[in-house]
mmCIF file of C-alpha atoms in Angstrom:
data_model
loop_
_atom_site.group_PDB
_atom_site.id
_atom_site.type_symbol
_atom_site.label_atom_id
_atom_site.label_comp_id
_atom_site.label_asym_id
_atom_site.label_seq_id
_atom_site.Cartn_x
_atom_site.Cartn_y
_atom_site.Cartn_z
ATOM 1 C CA LEU M 9 10.692 -0.792 9.450
ATOM 2 C CA GLY M 10 7.478 -1.572 7.605
ATOM 3 C CA ALA M 11 5.448 -0.195 10.496
ATOM 4 C CA ILE M 12 7.600 2.973 10.606
ATOM 5 C CA LEU M 13 7.207 3.560 6.870
ATOM 6 C CA GLY M 14 3.466 3.038 7.117
ATOM 7 C CA LYS M 15 3.172 5.498 9.997
ATOM 8 C CA ILE M 16 5.117 8.202 8.127
ATOM 9 C CA LEU M 17 2.933 7.734 5.029
ATOM 10 C CA GLU M 18 -0.159 7.961 7.217
ATOM 11 C CA VAL M 19 0.819 11.049 9.255
ATOM 12 C CA SER M 20 2.241 12.974 6.280
ATOM 13 C CA GLY M 21 -0.886 12.472 4.168
ATOM 14 C CA ALA M 22 0.998 10.549 1.447
ATOM 15 C CA ALA M 23 -1.373 7.585 1.726
ATOM 16 C CA GLU M 24 -4.376 9.894 1.308
ATOM 17 C CA GLN M 25 -2.724 11.523 -1.713
ATOM 18 C CA ILE M 26 -2.310 8.110 -3.353
ATOM 19 C CA ALA M 27 -5.958 7.289 -2.721
ATOM 20 C CA LEU M 28 -7.352 10.608 -3.975
ATOM 21 C CA THR M 29 -5.159 10.591 -7.108
ATOM 22 C CA LEU M 30 -6.276 7.129 -8.141
ATOM 23 C CA ILE M 31 -9.936 7.912 -7.515
ATOM 24 C CA LYS M 32 -9.760 11.107 -9.606
ATOM 25 C CA SER M 33 -7.936 9.268 -12.412
ATOM 26 C CA PHE M 34 -10.444 6.424 -12.678
ATOM 27 C CA GLY M 35 -13.629 8.502 -12.394
ATOM 28 C CA GLU M 36 -16.977 7.566 -10.856
ATOM 29 C CA LYS M 37 -17.814 4.884 -13.434
ATOM 30 C CA ASN M 38 -14.785 2.780 -12.449
ATOM 31 C CA ILE M 39 -14.804 3.794 -8.796
ATOM 32 C CA GLN M 40 -14.641 0.190 -7.542
ATOM 33 C CA TRP M 41 -11.405 -0.403 -9.461
ATOM 34 C CA ALA M 42 -9.964 2.875 -8.189
ATOM 35 C CA VAL M 43 -10.662 1.899 -4.576
ATOM 36 C CA LEU M 44 -9.342 -1.616 -5.239
ATOM 37 C CA LEU M 45 -6.043 -0.345 -6.675
ATOM 38 C CA THR M 46 -5.791 2.236 -3.884
ATOM 39 C CA GLY M 47 -6.170 -0.460 -1.245
ATOM 40 C CA PHE M 48 -3.648 -2.660 -3.045
ATOM 41 C CA LEU M 49 -0.965 0.039 -3.325
ATOM 42 C CA ILE M 50 -1.496 1.368 0.200
ATOM 43 C CA GLY M 51 -1.755 -2.178 1.548
ATOM 44 C CA ILE M 52 1.750 -3.131 0.399
ATOM 45 C CA PRO M 53 3.686 -0.766 2.720
ATOM 46 C CA LEU M 54 0.993 -0.317 5.413
ATOM 47 C CA TYR M 55 -0.426 -2.834 7.860
ATOM 48 C CA TYR M 56 -4.102 -3.688 7.430
ATOM 49 C CA ASN M 57 -5.333 -1.668 10.432
ATOM 50 C CA ALA M 58 -3.422 1.479 9.432
ATOM 51 C CA GLY M 59 -4.616 1.257 5.815
ATOM 52 C CA PHE M 60 -8.186 0.640 6.953
ATOM 53 C CA VAL M 61 -8.213 3.700 9.236
ATOM 54 C CA ILE M 62 -6.820 5.871 6.431
ATOM 55 C CA LEU M 63 -9.224 4.669 3.725
ATOM 56 C CA VAL M 64 -12.497 4.404 5.664
ATOM 57 C CA PRO M 65 -13.172 8.199 5.656
ATOM 58 C CA LEU M 66 -12.475 8.278 1.906
ATOM 59 C CA VAL M 67 -14.841 5.356 1.318
ATOM 60 C CA PHE M 68 -17.608 7.176 3.229
ATOM 61 C CA THR M 69 -16.954 10.362 1.253
ATOM 62 C CA ILE M 70 -17.067 8.563 -2.108
ATOM 63 C CA ALA M 71 -20.238 6.694 -1.198
ATOM 64 C CA ARG M 72 -21.962 9.915 -0.177
ATOM 65 C CA LYS M 73 -20.835 12.028 -3.152
ATOM 66 C CA ALA M 74 -21.438 9.358 -5.800
ATOM 67 C CA LYS M 75 -24.670 8.209 -4.066
ATOM 68 C CA LEU M 76 -23.501 4.606 -4.143
ATOM 69 C CA PRO M 77 -24.122 1.790 -1.595
ATOM 70 C CA ILE M 78 -21.394 1.763 1.058
ATOM 71 C CA LEU M 79 -20.560 -1.947 0.631
ATOM 72 C CA TYR M 80 -20.184 -1.441 -3.129
ATOM 73 C CA ILE M 81 -17.187 0.796 -2.311
ATOM 74 C CA ALA M 82 -15.973 -0.675 0.984
ATOM 75 C CA ILE M 83 -15.656 -4.350 -0.006
ATOM 76 C CA PRO M 84 -13.020 -3.769 -2.763
ATOM 77 C CA MET M 85 -10.993 -1.625 -0.341
ATOM 78 C CA ALA M 86 -11.128 -4.214 2.456
ATOM 79 C CA ALA M 87 -10.397 -7.082 0.051
ATOM 80 C CA ALA M 88 -7.291 -5.346 -1.315
ATOM 81 C CA LEU M 89 -5.942 -4.569 2.168
ATOM 82 C CA SER M 90 -6.624 -8.110 3.394
ATOM 83 C CA THR M 91 -5.003 -9.747 0.373
ATOM 84 C CA THR M 92 -1.810 -7.701 0.493
ATOM 85 C CA HIS M 93 -1.549 -8.227 4.254
ATOM 86 C CA CYS M 94 -1.884 -12.005 3.883
ATOM 87 C CA PHE M 95 0.104 -12.681 0.700
ATOM 88 C CA LEU M 96 2.808 -10.054 0.279
ATOM 89 C CA PRO M 97 6.002 -9.311 2.225
ATOM 90 C CA PRO M 98 7.011 -7.270 4.214
ATOM 91 C CA HIS M 99 3.820 -8.141 6.112
ATOM 92 C CA PRO M 100 4.361 -10.428 9.138
ATOM 93 C CA GLY M 101 2.568 -13.570 7.874
ATOM 94 C CA PRO M 102 4.501 -13.955 4.604
ATOM 95 C CA VAL M 103 7.791 -13.087 6.347
ATOM 96 C CA VAL M 104 7.224 -15.833 8.942
ATOM 97 C CA LEU M 105 6.611 -18.322 6.123
ATOM 98 C CA ILE M 106 9.723 -17.155 4.254
ATOM 99 C CA ASN M 107 11.821 -17.848 7.342
ATOM 100 C CA SER M 108 10.074 -21.179 7.983
ATOM 101 C CA PHE M 109 10.421 -22.791 4.557
ATOM 102 C CA LYS M 110 13.962 -23.935 3.757
ATOM 103 C CA ASP M 111 15.506 -25.884 0.897
ATOM 104 C CA SER M 112 17.715 -28.980 1.195
ATOM 105 C CA MET M 113 20.739 -26.717 1.827
ATOM 106 C CA GLY M 114 19.010 -24.958 4.737
ATOM 107 C CA ASN M 115 18.515 -21.664 2.884
ATOM 108 C CA LYS M 116 15.281 -19.804 3.605
ATOM 109 C CA ALA M 117 12.827 -18.942 0.840
ATOM 110 C CA SER M 118 13.503 -15.952 -1.426
ATOM 111 C CA MET M 119 11.690 -12.783 -0.385
ATOM 112 C CA GLY M 120 11.595 -11.599 -4.004
ATOM 113 C CA LYS M 121 10.046 -14.832 -5.307
ATOM 114 C CA VAL M 122 7.435 -14.814 -2.556
ATOM 115 C CA LEU M 123 6.564 -11.223 -3.510
ATOM 116 C CA MET M 124 6.289 -12.080 -7.212
ATOM 117 C CA TYR M 125 4.187 -15.218 -6.672
ATOM 118 C CA GLY M 126 2.124 -13.380 -4.073
ATOM 119 C CA ILE M 127 1.222 -10.632 -6.559
ATOM 120 C CA ILE M 128 0.324 -13.224 -9.244
ATOM 121 C CA ILE M 129 -2.043 -14.998 -6.827
ATOM 122 C CA ALA M 130 -3.343 -11.788 -5.246
ATOM 123 C CA ILE M 131 -4.627 -10.205 -8.482
ATOM 124 C CA PRO M 132 -7.399 -12.745 -9.329
ATOM 125 C CA VAL M 133 -8.220 -13.203 -5.637
ATOM 126 C CA VAL M 134 -8.665 -9.489 -5.015
ATOM 127 C CA VAL M 135 -10.850 -9.081 -8.139
ATOM 128 C CA LEU M 136 -13.220 -11.825 -6.976
ATOM 129 C CA ALA M 137 -13.247 -10.734 -3.337
ATOM 130 C CA GLY M 138 -13.462 -7.041 -4.290
ATOM 131 C CA PRO M 139 -15.576 -5.718 -7.188
ATOM 132 C CA VAL M 140 -17.424 -9.019 -7.789
ATOM 133 C CA LEU M 141 -18.370 -9.546 -4.134
ATOM 134 C CA GLY M 142 -19.028 -5.815 -3.716
ATOM 135 C CA ARG M 143 -21.654 -5.907 -6.467
ATOM 136 C CA LEU M 144 -23.336 -8.914 -4.878
ATOM 137 C CA LEU M 145 -23.514 -7.202 -1.467
ATOM 138 C CA GLN M 146 -24.463 -3.704 -2.624
ATOM 139 C CA ARG M 147 -28.168 -4.240 -1.907
ATOM 140 C CA ILE M 148 -27.468 -4.569 1.815
ATOM 141 C CA LYS M 149 -28.356 -1.196 3.324
ATOM 142 C CA VAL M 150 -25.897 0.336 5.794
ATOM 143 C CA ASP M 151 -26.552 3.648 7.553
ATOM 144 C CA ILE M 152 -23.375 5.792 7.428
ATOM 145 C CA GLY M 153 -24.916 9.000 8.751
ATOM 146 C CA ASN M 154 -22.811 9.018 11.927
ATOM 147 C CA PHE M 155 -19.505 8.527 10.129
ATOM 148 C CA LEU M 156 -19.326 11.497 7.784
ATOM 149 C CA ILE M 157 -17.582 14.045 10.018
ATOM 150 C CA SER M 158 -14.066 12.687 9.465
ATOM 151 C CA SER M 159 -14.428 12.897 5.678
ATOM 152 C CA GLU M 160 -14.138 16.701 5.818
ATOM 153 C CA GLU M 161 -10.739 16.480 7.494
ATOM 154 C CA VAL M 162 -9.286 14.906 4.348
ATOM 155 C CA LYS M 163 -9.958 18.077 2.334
ATOM 156 C CA GLU M 164 -8.414 20.456 4.861
ATOM 157 C CA LYS M 165 -5.154 18.541 5.231
ATOM 158 C CA LYS M 166 -2.290 19.733 3.036
ATOM 159 C CA LEU M 167 -1.131 16.689 1.139
ATOM 160 C CA PRO M 168 2.347 16.034 -0.326
ATOM 161 C CA ALA M 169 2.996 15.863 -4.084
ATOM 162 C CA VAL M 170 1.710 12.892 -6.063
ATOM 163 C CA PHE M 171 4.944 11.435 -7.478
ATOM 164 C CA PRO M 172 6.946 11.246 -4.230
ATOM 165 C CA SER M 173 3.916 9.801 -2.436
ATOM 166 C CA PHE M 174 3.683 6.936 -4.939
ATOM 167 C CA PHE M 175 7.445 6.499 -5.344
ATOM 168 C CA ILE M 176 8.379 6.334 -1.661
ATOM 169 C CA ALA M 177 5.410 4.126 -0.746
ATOM 170 C CA LEU M 178 6.327 1.605 -3.448
ATOM 171 C CA LEU M 179 10.128 1.938 -3.163
ATOM 172 C CA PRO M 180 10.627 -1.312 -1.165
ATOM 173 C CA VAL M 181 8.612 -3.271 -3.722
ATOM 174 C CA LEU M 182 10.551 -1.696 -6.621
ATOM 175 C CA LEU M 183 13.934 -2.467 -5.050
ATOM 176 C CA ILE M 184 13.007 -6.066 -4.185
ATOM 177 C CA THR M 185 11.640 -6.610 -7.713
ATOM 178 C CA LEU M 186 14.817 -5.192 -9.281
ATOM 179 C CA ALA M 187 16.881 -7.592 -7.179
ATOM 180 C CA VAL M 188 14.879 -10.570 -8.478
ATOM 181 C CA ILE M 189 15.409 -9.418 -12.087
ATOM 182 C CA ALA M 190 19.117 -8.708 -11.498
ATOM 183 C CA ASN M 191 19.626 -12.140 -9.958
ATOM 184 C CA ILE M 192 18.319 -13.747 -13.147
ATOM 185 C CA TYR M 193 19.769 -11.560 -15.896
ATOM 186 C CA LEU M 194 22.945 -9.840 -14.617
ATOM 187 C CA PRO M 195 26.253 -11.742 -14.745
ATOM 188 C CA ASP M 196 27.571 -13.176 -11.467
ATOM 189 C CA GLY M 197 30.293 -11.175 -9.769
ATOM 190 C CA SER M 198 29.465 -7.878 -11.477
ATOM 191 C CA LEU M 199 29.491 -4.749 -9.309
ATOM 192 C CA LEU M 200 26.057 -3.660 -10.542
ATOM 193 C CA LYS M 201 24.531 -7.010 -9.557
ATOM 194 C CA LYS M 202 26.068 -6.792 -6.078
ATOM 195 C CA ILE M 203 24.689 -3.270 -5.578
ATOM 196 C CA VAL M 204 21.196 -4.168 -6.824
ATOM 197 C CA LEU M 205 21.062 -7.344 -4.714
ATOM 198 C CA PHE M 206 22.213 -5.408 -1.644
ATOM 199 C CA THR M 207 19.637 -2.625 -2.029
ATOM 200 C CA GLY M 208 17.015 -5.243 -2.951
ATOM 201 C CA ASP M 209 17.432 -7.119 0.311
ATOM 202 C CA SER M 210 14.088 -6.684 2.096
ATOM 203 C CA THR M 211 15.591 -5.116 5.221
ATOM 204 C CA ILE M 212 17.825 -2.720 3.283
ATOM 205 C CA ALA M 213 14.988 -1.807 0.890
ATOM 206 C CA LEU M 214 12.716 -0.936 3.804
ATOM 207 C CA LEU M 215 15.493 0.943 5.597
ATOM 208 C CA LEU M 216 16.192 3.074 2.517
ATOM 209 C CA ALA M 217 12.479 3.829 2.121
ATOM 210 C CA VAL M 218 12.204 4.819 5.790
ATOM 211 C CA LEU M 219 15.244 7.126 5.569
ATOM 212 C CA ILE M 220 13.983 8.808 2.392
ATOM 213 C CA ALA M 221 10.458 9.134 3.820
ATOM 214 C CA THR M 222 11.855 10.587 7.065
ATOM 215 C CA TRP M 223 13.752 13.223 5.120
ATOM 216 C CA PHE M 224 11.170 14.042 2.444
ATOM 217 C CA PHE M 225 7.927 13.925 4.433
ATOM 218 C CA GLY M 226 9.503 14.999 7.708
ATOM 219 C CA LEU M 227 12.610 17.193 7.714
ATOM 220 C CA ARG M 228 12.188 18.613 4.195
ATOM 221 C CA SER M 229 8.564 19.511 4.962
ATOM 222 C CA GLY M 230 9.589 21.591 7.965
ATOM 223 C CA HIS M 231 9.029 19.115 10.793
ATOM 224 C CA SER M 232 11.675 18.841 13.498
ATOM 225 C CA ILE M 233 13.550 15.595 14.087
ATOM 226 C CA GLU M 234 11.798 15.378 17.478
ATOM 227 C CA THR M 235 8.410 15.397 15.752
ATOM 228 C CA VAL M 236 9.488 12.747 13.254
ATOM 229 C CA MET M 237 10.797 10.552 16.074
ATOM 230 C CA LYS M 238 7.415 10.856 17.833
ATOM 231 C CA TRP M 239 5.781 9.527 14.672
#
């Protein structure tokens, strides 16, 4: 389900919309932080390789337009994608660990807690491995002359609206986080708690995001169900 959601975000241009919006909002002065946050947000629903393919043309474009060293921009992007892929569910590594670690009663680890702790650890790690390392490596010269053709394709593609791009991409994270909060603060046995815990189950959260993405980015945008299924 995570792979399906990532593919829909990639093909529809939603991932590119997220990236471009953040970069415009932060401005050239804080471009490293814009790329870092872009990689972090896109890296949560998308696998590393898909996020990398999407963001590389944007990194080349930014480096050329802002006349900045390529590694100054690329390292924060790669660090954010790597960190989310390694630390945060629904990526394969964290999910394997969740299923492997069990308490004395035989219950597997909580997906929500792993996500929360993963984000807490990921933030300082990604800052050190991103902007800090990027500044140290910026003096290394890299010729990007042969990789600038694909950057023009980003402009020509019609991108979806900003809010749905962000909302649908982050929907699984929002639902899982709500379930963690509900489990702590809502009274046991209440209908609201049952609903929130059900929708906050990692599989259900991803399924809902995939269904909404399929409708909004696919059928609602004029694509046939056959096209969406090919995605």
